Amino acid sequence: MNLILLGPPGAGKGTQGERLTADGGLEYVVTGNILRAAVKAGTELGVQAKAFMDAGDLVPDELVIGLILERVRSEEAKDGFVLDGFPRNVAQGEALDAALSDLGRDLNGVLYFDVPDDEIVRRLSGRRVSEAGRVYHLESNPPKVDGVCDVDGTPLIQRDDDRPETIRKRLAVYHEQTEPLVEYYAARGLLHTFDGTAPAEEVEAHLRKTVSTLRLEDAV
Ligand code: ADP
Ligand code: AMP
C-alpha cells in the first residue's frame, strides 16, 4: 500500500498517520518531522531549511525531493508507505510519480482531509507536541498530565511556526501551492475525501474503511 495524506496544516494528518501506521506495517514518512530533526541536529540541511520553516514558506524542492524519495526507495518502505507532508506542490507530485514509475510501483490512494481555515487556526493555536512529535491539543486532545507527553513523559512544546502570524502565512502557502494537488490526484481517480472536522475517532474509522477497500483492490 502506497498512500499519501493530503490536507492543510493542522488537518489531522499526523494524528491519523500515527494511528494508521501504529502496527508498523507501513513506513510512515513525515516530512516536517524529518526537517525539524535536521534543524535540531544543526545539519547542513537543517541550517538551510530553518529560515523557510520559521517564515511558514515551503523549503525549496532541491532540498526536499531527494530527501523524501530516498525514503520511498528504502528497504523499510518496500512493503508500502504513508507520506505525510509530501508532496506539497505539483513539482513534488511529479517527482514522486517518476520515482514510483522507476520502481514499478503505483500509488494506491490519496487520503484528503477537508478542514476550513477557521478550524485550522483554532487547531494550530492549541497544538502542543512532544519531542518525538506526538500530537496533542489543549482543548480537544489534552495530555493526561498538563504539559507532559502521555507516552514518553517528555515536555510538550508549542512549535515555533504554530504562532498566529505564521499560521496565516502557512495557510496562504497551502492554498496557493498545495491545494492544486487535490485536482491533480482527483483527475486520476486517486482522491478520497474525508470530513476532517469530525472527531478523530470518526475520521479514523472512515480512513480504515477506505484503506481496507484499497487493500482489497490492490490484491486483485
Ligand atoms: P497535521 O499533521 O495535519 O498538521 P495534526 O494531526 O498535528 O495535523 O493536528 C493538528 C491539531 O488538531 C492537533 O492539536 C490535534 O490534536 C488536533 N486534531 C487532530 N485531529 C482532530 C480532530 N478530528 N478534531 C479535533 N482536533 C483534532
Ligand atoms: P508540517 O510539519 O508538515 O506542518 O511542516 C512544517 C514545515 O516544514 C512547513 O511549513 C515547510 O516549511 C516545511 N515542509 C514540510 N514538508 C515540506 C515539503 N514537502 N516541501 C517543502 N517544505 C516542507
Short mmCIF file of C-alpha atoms in Angstrom, two decimals, residues 88-166:
data_model
loop_
_atom_site.label_atom_id
_atom_site.label_comp_id
_atom_site.label_asym_id
_atom_site.label_seq_id
_atom_site.Cartn_x
_atom_site.Cartn_y
_atom_site.Cartn_z
CA ARG A 88 3.31 19.76 -1.16
CA ASN A 89 3.32 21.16 -4.69
CA VAL A 90 2.79 19.77 -8.19
CA ALA A 91 6.54 19.57 -8.95
CA GLN A 92 6.95 17.29 -5.90
CA GLY A 93 3.96 15.22 -7.06
CA GLU A 94 5.52 14.77 -10.48
CA ALA A 95 8.88 13.80 -8.96
CA LEU A 96 7.13 11.18 -6.83
CA ASP A 97 5.30 9.79 -9.87
CA ALA A 98 8.58 9.48 -11.78
CA ALA A 99 10.30 7.72 -8.86
CA LEU A 100 7.42 5.27 -8.40
CA SER A 101 7.31 4.53 -12.10
CA ASP A 102 11.07 3.71 -12.00
CA LEU A 103 10.38 1.36 -9.10
CA GLY A 104 7.45 -0.23 -10.98
CA ARG A 105 5.07 0.76 -8.19
CA ASP A 106 1.81 2.72 -8.07
CA LEU A 107 0.06 4.99 -5.64
CA ASN A 108 -2.95 3.23 -4.14
CA GLY A 109 -4.70 6.31 -2.87
CA VAL A 110 -4.54 9.89 -1.64
CA LEU A 111 -6.41 10.47 1.62
CA TYR A 112 -7.51 14.10 1.65
CA PHE A 113 -8.61 15.82 4.88
CA ASP A 114 -11.00 18.67 4.22
CA VAL A 115 -10.96 21.28 7.03
CA PRO A 116 -11.93 25.01 6.74
CA ASP A 117 -9.42 27.75 7.55
CA ASP A 118 -11.06 28.99 10.78
CA GLU A 119 -10.89 25.50 12.29
CA ILE A 120 -7.24 25.20 11.18
CA VAL A 121 -6.37 28.39 13.06
CA ARG A 122 -8.07 27.06 16.21
CA ARG A 123 -6.28 23.72 15.95
CA LEU A 124 -2.79 25.02 15.27
CA SER A 125 -3.03 27.66 18.01
CA GLY A 126 -3.85 24.94 20.56
CA ARG A 127 -1.49 22.26 19.24
CA ARG A 128 1.28 21.00 21.51
CA VAL A 129 3.84 18.36 20.52
CA SER A 130 6.24 16.03 22.32
CA GLU A 131 9.93 15.69 21.47
CA ALA A 132 9.12 12.61 19.37
CA GLY A 133 6.43 14.57 17.51
CA ARG A 134 3.34 13.11 19.22
CA VAL A 135 0.42 15.46 18.81
CA TYR A 136 -1.93 16.94 21.44
CA HIS A 137 -4.43 19.79 21.61
CA LEU A 138 -5.05 21.95 24.66
CA GLU A 139 -8.84 21.54 24.32
CA SER A 140 -9.73 18.63 22.04
CA ASN A 141 -6.91 16.19 22.92
CA PRO A 142 -5.18 17.26 26.14
CA PRO A 143 -2.46 15.11 27.74
CA LYS A 144 -3.34 13.30 30.99
CA VAL A 145 -0.85 15.46 32.89
CA ASP A 146 -0.53 19.12 31.87
CA GLY A 147 2.47 19.81 29.63
CA VAL A 148 3.78 16.24 29.54
CA CYS A 149 3.56 13.51 26.84
CA ASP A 150 1.36 10.54 27.90
CA VAL A 151 3.64 8.07 26.13
CA ASP A 152 7.23 9.05 26.95
CA GLY A 153 6.91 11.77 29.60
CA THR A 154 8.83 14.39 27.59
CA PRO A 155 7.69 18.04 27.92
CA LEU A 156 5.15 19.30 25.39
CA ILE A 157 6.06 22.40 23.42
CA GLN A 158 4.38 24.78 21.02
CA ARG A 159 6.01 24.66 17.59
CA ASP A 160 7.61 27.98 16.57
CA ASP A 161 5.51 28.00 13.39
CA ASP A 162 2.23 27.47 15.28
CA ARG A 163 2.06 31.17 16.24
CA PRO A 164 -0.82 33.24 14.78
CA GLU A 165 1.12 35.26 12.18
CA THR A 166 2.91 32.18 10.79
#
